GROMACS .gro file of C-alpha atoms in nm:
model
  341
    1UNK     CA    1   0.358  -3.574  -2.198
    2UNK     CA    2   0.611  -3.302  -2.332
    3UNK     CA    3   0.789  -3.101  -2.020
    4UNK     CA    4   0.646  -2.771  -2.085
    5UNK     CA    5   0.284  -2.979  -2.038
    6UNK     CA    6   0.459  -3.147  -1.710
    7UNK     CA    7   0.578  -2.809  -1.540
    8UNK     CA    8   0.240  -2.642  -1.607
    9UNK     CA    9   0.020  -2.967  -1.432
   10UNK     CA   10   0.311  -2.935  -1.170
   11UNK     CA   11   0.240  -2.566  -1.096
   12UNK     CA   12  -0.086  -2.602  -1.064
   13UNK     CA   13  -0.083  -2.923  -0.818
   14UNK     CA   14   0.149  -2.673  -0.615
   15UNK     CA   15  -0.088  -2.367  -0.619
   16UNK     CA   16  -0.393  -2.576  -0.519
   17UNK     CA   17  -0.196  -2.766  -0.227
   18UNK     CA   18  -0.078  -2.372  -0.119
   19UNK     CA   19  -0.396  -2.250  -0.168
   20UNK     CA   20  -0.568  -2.533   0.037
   21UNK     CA   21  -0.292  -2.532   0.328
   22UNK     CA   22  -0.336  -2.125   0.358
   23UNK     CA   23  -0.731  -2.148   0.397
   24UNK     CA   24  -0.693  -2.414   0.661
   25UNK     CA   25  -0.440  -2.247   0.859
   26UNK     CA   26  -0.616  -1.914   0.854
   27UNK     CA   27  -0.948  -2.112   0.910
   28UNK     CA   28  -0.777  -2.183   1.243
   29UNK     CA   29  -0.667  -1.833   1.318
   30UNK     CA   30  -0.970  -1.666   1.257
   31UNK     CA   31  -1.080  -1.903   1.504
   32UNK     CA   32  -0.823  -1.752   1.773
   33UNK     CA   33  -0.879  -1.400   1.742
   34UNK     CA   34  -1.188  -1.201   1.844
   35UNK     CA   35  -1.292  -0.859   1.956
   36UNK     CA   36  -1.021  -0.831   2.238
   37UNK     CA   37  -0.714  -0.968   2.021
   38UNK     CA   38  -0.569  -1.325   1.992
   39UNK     CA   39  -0.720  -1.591   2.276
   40UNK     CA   40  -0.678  -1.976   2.200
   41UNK     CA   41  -0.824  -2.054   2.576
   42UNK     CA   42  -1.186  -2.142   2.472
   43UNK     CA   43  -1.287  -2.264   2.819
   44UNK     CA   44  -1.299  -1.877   3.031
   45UNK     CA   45  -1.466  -1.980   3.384
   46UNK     CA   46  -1.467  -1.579   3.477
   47UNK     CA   47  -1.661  -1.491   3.164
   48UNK     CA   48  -1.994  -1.401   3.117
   49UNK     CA   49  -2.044  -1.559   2.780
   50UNK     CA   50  -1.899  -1.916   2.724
   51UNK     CA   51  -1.590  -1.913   2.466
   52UNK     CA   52  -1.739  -2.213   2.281
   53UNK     CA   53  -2.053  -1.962   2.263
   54UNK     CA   54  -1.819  -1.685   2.088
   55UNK     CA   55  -1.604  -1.928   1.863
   56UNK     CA   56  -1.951  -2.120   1.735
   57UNK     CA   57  -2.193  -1.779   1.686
   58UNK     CA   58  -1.944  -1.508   1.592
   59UNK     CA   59  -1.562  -1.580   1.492
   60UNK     CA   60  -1.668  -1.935   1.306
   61UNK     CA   61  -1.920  -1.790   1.067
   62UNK     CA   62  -1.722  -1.496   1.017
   63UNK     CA   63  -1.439  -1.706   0.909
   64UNK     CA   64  -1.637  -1.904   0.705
   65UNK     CA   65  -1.826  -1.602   0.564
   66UNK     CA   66  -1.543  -1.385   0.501
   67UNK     CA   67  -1.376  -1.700   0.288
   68UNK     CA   68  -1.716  -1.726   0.085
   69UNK     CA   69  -1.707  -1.354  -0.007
   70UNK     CA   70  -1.342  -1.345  -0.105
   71UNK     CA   71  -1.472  -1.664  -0.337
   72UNK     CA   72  -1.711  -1.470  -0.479
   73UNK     CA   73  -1.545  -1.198  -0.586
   74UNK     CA   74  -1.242  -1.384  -0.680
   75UNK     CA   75  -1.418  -1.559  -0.909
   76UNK     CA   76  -1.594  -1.214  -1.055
   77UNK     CA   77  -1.268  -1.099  -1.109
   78UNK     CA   78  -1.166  -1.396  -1.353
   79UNK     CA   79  -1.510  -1.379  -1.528
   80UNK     CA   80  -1.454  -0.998  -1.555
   81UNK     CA   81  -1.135  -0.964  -1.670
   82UNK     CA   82  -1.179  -1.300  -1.918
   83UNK     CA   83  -1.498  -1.114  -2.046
   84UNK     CA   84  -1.301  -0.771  -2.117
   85UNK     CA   85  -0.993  -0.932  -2.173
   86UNK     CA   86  -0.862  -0.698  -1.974
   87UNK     CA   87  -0.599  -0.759  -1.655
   88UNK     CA   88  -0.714  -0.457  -1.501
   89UNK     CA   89  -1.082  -0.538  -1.483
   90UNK     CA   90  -1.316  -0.623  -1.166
   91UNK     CA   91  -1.621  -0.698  -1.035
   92UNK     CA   92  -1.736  -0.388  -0.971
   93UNK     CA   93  -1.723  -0.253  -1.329
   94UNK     CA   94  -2.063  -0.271  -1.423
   95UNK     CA   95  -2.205  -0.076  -1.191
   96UNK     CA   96  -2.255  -0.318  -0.884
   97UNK     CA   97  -2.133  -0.111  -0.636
   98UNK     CA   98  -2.248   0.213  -0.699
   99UNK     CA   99  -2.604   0.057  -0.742
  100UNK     CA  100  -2.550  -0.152  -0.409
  101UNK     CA  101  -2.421   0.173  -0.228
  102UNK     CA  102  -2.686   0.379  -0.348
  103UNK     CA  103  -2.976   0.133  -0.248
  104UNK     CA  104  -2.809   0.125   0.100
  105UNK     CA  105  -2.783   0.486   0.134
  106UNK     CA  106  -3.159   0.528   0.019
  107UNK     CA  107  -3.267   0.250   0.315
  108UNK     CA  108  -3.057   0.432   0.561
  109UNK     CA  109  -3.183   0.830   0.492
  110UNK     CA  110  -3.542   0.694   0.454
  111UNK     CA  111  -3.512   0.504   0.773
  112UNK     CA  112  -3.302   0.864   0.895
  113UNK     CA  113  -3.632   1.077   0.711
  114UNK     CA  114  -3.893   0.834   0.948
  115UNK     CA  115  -3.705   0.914   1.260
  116UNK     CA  116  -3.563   0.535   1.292
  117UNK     CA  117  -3.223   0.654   1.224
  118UNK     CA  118  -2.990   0.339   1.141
  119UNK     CA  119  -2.606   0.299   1.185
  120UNK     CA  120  -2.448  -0.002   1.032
  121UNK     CA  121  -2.234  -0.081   1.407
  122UNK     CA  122  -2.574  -0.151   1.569
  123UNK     CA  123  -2.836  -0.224   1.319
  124UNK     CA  124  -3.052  -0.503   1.459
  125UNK     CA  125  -3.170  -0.796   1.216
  126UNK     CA  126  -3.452  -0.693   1.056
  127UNK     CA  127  -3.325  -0.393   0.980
  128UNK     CA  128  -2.991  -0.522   0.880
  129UNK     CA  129  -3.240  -0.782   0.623
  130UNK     CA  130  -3.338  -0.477   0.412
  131UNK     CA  131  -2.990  -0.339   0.391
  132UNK     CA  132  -2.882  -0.687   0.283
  133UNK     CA  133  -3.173  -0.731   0.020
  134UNK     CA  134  -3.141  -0.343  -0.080
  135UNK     CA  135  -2.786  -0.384  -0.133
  136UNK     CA  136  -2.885  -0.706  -0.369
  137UNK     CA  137  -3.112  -0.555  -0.553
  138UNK     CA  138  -2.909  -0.216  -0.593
  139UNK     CA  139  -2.640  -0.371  -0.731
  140UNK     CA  140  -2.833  -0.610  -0.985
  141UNK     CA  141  -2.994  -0.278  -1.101
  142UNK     CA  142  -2.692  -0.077  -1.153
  143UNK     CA  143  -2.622  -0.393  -1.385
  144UNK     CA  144  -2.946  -0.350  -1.532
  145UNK     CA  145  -2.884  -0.023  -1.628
  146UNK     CA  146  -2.546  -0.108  -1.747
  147UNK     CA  147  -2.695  -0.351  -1.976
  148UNK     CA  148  -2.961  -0.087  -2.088
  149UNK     CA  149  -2.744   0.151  -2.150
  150UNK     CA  150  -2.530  -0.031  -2.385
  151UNK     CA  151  -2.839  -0.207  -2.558
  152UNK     CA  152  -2.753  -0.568  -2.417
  153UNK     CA  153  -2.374  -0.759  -2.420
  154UNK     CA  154  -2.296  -0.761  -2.790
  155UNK     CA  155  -2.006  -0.489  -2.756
  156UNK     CA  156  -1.751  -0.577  -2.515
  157UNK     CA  157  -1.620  -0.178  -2.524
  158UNK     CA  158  -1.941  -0.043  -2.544
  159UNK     CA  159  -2.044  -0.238  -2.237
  160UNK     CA  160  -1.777  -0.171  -2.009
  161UNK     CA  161  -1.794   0.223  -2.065
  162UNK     CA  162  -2.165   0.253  -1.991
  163UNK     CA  163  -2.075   0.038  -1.663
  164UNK     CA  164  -1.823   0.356  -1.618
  165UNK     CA  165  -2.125   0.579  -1.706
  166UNK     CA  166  -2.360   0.435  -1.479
  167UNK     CA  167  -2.127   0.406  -1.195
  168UNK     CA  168  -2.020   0.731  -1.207
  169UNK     CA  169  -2.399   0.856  -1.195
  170UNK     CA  170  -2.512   0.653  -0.915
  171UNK     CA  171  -2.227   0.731  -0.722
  172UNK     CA  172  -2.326   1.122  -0.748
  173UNK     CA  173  -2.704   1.010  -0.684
  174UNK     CA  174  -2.557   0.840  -0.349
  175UNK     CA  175  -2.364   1.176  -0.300
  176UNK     CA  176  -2.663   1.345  -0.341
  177UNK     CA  177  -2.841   1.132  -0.077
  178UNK     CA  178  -2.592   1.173   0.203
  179UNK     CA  179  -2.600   1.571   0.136
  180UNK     CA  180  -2.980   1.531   0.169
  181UNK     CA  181  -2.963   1.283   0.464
  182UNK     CA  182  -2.602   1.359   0.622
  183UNK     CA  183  -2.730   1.050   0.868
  184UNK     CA  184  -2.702   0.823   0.630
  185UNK     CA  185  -2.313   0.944   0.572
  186UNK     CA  186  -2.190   0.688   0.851
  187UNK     CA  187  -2.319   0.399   0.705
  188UNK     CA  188  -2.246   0.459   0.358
  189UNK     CA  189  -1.901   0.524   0.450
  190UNK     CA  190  -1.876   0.154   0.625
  191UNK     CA  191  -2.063   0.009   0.370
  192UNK     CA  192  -1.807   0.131   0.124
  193UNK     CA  193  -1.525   0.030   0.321
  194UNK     CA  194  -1.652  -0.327   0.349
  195UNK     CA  195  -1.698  -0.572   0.688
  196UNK     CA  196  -1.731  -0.926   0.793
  197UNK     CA  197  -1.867  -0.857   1.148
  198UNK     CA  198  -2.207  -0.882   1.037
  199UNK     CA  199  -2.185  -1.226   0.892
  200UNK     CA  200  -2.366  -1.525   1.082
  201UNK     CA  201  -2.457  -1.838   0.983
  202UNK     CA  202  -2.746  -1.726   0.772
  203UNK     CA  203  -2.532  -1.533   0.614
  204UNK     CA  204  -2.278  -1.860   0.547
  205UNK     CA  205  -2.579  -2.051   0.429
  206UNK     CA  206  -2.650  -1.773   0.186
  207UNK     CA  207  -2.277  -1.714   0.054
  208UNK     CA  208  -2.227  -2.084   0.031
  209UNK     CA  209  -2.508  -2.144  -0.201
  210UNK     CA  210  -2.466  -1.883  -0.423
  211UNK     CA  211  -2.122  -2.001  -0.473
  212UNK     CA  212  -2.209  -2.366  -0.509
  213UNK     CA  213  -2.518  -2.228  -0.772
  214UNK     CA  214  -2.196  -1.976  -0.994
  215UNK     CA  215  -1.952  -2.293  -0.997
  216UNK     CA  216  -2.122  -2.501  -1.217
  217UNK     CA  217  -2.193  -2.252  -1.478
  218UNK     CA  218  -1.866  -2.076  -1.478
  219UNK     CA  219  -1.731  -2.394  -1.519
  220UNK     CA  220  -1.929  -2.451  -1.848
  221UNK     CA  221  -1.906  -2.119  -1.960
  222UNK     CA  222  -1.480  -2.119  -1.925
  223UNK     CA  223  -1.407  -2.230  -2.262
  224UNK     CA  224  -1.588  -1.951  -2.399
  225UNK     CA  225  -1.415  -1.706  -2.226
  226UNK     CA  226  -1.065  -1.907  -2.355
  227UNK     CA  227  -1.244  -1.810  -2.696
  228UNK     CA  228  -1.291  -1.482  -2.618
  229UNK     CA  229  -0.902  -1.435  -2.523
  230UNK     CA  230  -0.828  -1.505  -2.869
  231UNK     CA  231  -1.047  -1.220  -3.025
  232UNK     CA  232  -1.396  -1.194  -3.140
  233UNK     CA  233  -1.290  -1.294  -3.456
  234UNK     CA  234  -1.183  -1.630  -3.384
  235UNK     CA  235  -1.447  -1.709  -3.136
  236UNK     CA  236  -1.676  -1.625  -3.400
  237UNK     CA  237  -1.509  -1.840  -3.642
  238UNK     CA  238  -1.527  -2.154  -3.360
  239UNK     CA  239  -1.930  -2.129  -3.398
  240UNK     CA  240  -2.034  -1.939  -3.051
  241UNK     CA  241  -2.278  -1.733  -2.985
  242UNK     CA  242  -2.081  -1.435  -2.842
  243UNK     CA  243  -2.373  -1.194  -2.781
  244UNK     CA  244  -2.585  -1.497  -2.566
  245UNK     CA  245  -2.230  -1.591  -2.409
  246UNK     CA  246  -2.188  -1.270  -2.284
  247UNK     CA  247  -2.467  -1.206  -2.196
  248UNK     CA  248  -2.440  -1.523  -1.934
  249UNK     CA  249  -2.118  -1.412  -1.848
  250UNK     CA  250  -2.267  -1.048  -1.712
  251UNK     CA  251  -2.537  -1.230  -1.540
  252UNK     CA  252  -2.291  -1.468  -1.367
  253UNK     CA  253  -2.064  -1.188  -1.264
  254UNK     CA  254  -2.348  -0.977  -1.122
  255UNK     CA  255  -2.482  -1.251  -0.930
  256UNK     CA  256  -2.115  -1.342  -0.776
  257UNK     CA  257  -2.096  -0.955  -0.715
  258UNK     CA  258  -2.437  -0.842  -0.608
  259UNK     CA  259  -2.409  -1.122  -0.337
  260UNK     CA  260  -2.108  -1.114  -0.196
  261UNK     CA  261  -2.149  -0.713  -0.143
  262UNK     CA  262  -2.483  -0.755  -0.006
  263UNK     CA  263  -2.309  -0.932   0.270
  264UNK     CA  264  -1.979  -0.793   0.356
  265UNK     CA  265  -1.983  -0.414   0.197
  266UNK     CA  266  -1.747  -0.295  -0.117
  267UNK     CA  267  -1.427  -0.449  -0.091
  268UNK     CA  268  -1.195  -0.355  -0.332
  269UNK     CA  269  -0.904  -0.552  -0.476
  270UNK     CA  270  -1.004  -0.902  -0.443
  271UNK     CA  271  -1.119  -0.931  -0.741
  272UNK     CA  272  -0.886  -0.767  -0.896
  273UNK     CA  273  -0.564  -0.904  -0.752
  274UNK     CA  274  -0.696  -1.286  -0.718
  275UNK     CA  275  -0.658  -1.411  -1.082
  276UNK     CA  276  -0.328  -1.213  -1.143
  277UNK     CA  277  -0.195  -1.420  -0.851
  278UNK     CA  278  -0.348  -1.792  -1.028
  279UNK     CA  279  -0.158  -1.638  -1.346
  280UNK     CA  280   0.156  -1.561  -1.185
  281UNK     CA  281   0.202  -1.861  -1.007
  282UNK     CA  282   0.018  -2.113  -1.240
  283UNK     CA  283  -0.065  -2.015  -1.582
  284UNK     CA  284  -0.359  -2.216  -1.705
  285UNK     CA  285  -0.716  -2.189  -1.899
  286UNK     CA  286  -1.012  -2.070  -1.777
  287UNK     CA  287  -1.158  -2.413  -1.651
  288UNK     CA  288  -0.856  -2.346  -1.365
  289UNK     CA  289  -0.835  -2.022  -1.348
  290UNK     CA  290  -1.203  -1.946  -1.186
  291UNK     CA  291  -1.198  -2.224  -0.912
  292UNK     CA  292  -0.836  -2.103  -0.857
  293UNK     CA  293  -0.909  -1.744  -0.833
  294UNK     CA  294  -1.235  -1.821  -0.593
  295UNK     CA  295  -1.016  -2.023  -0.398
  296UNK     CA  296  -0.690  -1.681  -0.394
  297UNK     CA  297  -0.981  -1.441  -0.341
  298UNK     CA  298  -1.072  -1.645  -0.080
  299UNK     CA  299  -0.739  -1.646   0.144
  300UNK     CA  300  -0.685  -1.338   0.042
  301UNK     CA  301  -1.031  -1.210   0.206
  302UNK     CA  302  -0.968  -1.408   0.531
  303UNK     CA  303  -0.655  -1.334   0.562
  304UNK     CA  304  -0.705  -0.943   0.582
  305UNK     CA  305  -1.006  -1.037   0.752
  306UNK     CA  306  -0.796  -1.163   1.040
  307UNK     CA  307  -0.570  -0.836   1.043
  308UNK     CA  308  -0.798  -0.656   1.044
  309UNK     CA  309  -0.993  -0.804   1.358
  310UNK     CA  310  -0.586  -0.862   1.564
  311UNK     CA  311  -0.403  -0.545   1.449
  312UNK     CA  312  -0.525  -0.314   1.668
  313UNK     CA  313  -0.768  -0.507   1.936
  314UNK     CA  314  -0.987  -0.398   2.074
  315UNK     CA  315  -1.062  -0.153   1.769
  316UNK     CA  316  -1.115  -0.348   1.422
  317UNK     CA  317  -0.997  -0.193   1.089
  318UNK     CA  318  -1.231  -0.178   0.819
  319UNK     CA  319  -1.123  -0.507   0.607
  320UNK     CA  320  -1.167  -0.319   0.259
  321UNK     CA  321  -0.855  -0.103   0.411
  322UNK     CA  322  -0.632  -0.384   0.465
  323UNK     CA  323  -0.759  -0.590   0.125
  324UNK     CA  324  -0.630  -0.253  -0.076
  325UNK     CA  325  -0.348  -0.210   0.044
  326UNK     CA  326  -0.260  -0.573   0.022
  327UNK     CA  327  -0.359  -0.612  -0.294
  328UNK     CA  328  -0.230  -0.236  -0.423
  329UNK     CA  329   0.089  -0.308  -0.245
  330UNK     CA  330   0.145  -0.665  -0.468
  331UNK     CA  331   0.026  -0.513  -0.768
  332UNK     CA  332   0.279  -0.220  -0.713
  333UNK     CA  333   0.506  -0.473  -0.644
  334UNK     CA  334   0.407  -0.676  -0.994
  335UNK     CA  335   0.473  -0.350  -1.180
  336UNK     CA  336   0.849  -0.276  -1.019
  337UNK     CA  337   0.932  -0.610  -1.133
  338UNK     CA  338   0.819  -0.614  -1.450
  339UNK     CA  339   0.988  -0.281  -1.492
  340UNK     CA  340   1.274  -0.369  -1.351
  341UNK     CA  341   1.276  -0.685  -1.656
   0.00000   0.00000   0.00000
């Protein structure tokens, strides 16, 4: 074993012990903080609602849940940017969100329009079921259309700017809708600013098995995006099928997508920022890099999660706030230093 091959396999042990060690430690302090700020004294006599009732039904799944979605979208990130083989890519490029928003926003007028009016803060569950499956769907279709628009995966650039065309379009139909329906304003704007206070253990069960279902197939699908990296005339030359392979790849990334914003709203940089932090600290093919970036989108999602529910208690920041400017701020960061080289 040469030392360049040493120091790579030695980065990498280090990143997943980091990576491991952060989500267990911020496992722990998501389950300390709650509506009213940090409280580790899970046996309260004076109150109303047992503390082993709060940390088992609210903070745990939301801990869990809010690590699941980061997952998810860390590991759309890696599949997006290996599919455009572009740093810059995310998950939301092909028109997931604006679909997802727009499907939201068309639940919440309609429900406005029948005199049920519906606000994201209060919705009860059955309600909240057909925002989560409208969501789903909306952001699979704004996929769909992507794909239609650009007559299937074969071109990579052709692909990603109908994505830009659709989600552009959808996100003036969604305009449209809220001018329409100004009730349905409130919850688009949560809905695009992303939460975790919605997720129970349904909602674990859900995230959990979506992830455990994208694993697999990422896993088998990383050395073609390795082949990708090298151009599309070289993977051609190794015997792929790029237009199938891409194809699964767009599939795979919706999925990750469509799910994880069903559940916890658009939030933004995950995706983005997780695999440029695997790369930075541990350079390594695709067969790492998407387990490593779910497992950085992860943290990174729980972490912010956890400011966002202790900075200013009782009030709770929208975690799609905190997870840009986190993830803005280190990719600002990224850039100084590099220009600064």
């Amino acid at each position: 074993m040469n030392a360049a091959l040493a120091l790579d396999l030695s980065r990498r042990r280090r990143l997943v012990m980091g990576l491991a060690v952060a989500a267990l430690a911020l496992s722990l302090l998501g389950l300390g903080v709650g509506s009213e700020g940090w409280s580790w004294h899970w046996s309260d006599a004076d109150s109303a609602v047992p503390m082993e009732l709060i940390v088992g039904q609210i903070r745990a799944p939301r801990t869990l849940g809010a690590l699941l979605v980061g997952a998810l979208l860390g590991q759309a990130g890696a599949i997006a940017q290996g599919l455009f083989r572009n740093p810059l890519a995310d998950p939301y490029l092909l028109g997931t969100g604006s679909g997802a928003s727009l499907a939201v926003v068309l639940v919440l007028a309609a429900s406005a329009a029948g005199g049920h009016a519906l606000a994201l803060a209060n919705v009860e569950w059955l309600p909240r079921i057909g925002l989560v499956v409208a969501a789903f769907f909306g952001a699979l279709g704004g996929v769909s259309l992507t794909l239609l628009l650009a007559r299937g995966a074969q071109e990579p650039l052709r692909l990603l700017l109908s994505g830009v065309v659709v989600g552009v379009v959808l996100g003036a139909g969604s305009d449209l809708v809220t001018t329409w329906s100004p009730d349905a304003l409130r919850g688009k704007q949560s809905f695009m600013l992303g939460s975790t206070g919605f997720l129970g253990w349904q909602s674990v069960a859900l995230l959990a098995a979506g992830l455990a279902l994208a694993l697999p197939p990422a896993w088998r699908l990383a050395r073609a995006l390795d082949a990708l990296g090298l151009g599309e005339e070289s993977a051609a030359s190794l015997g792929l099928a790029l237009p199938r392979l891409r194809l699964l790849l767009v599939v795979l990334l919706a999925l990750c997508t469509a799910l994880a914003v069903s559940q916890a709203g658009l939030v933004g940089f995950v995706g983005l920022v997780s695999p440029h932090l695997v790369r930075r600290f541990a350079p390594a093919p695709q067969r790492f890099m998407l387990p490593a970036s779910a497992a950085a989108g992860g943290v990174l999602m729980l972490g912010a999660d956890i400011l966002a529910r202790g900075l200013i208690a009782p009030q709770e920041l929208p975690v799609g706030v905190l997870t840009a400017v986190l993830g803005g701020g280190y990719l600002l960061w990224l850039l100084h230093k590099r220009g600064v080289r």
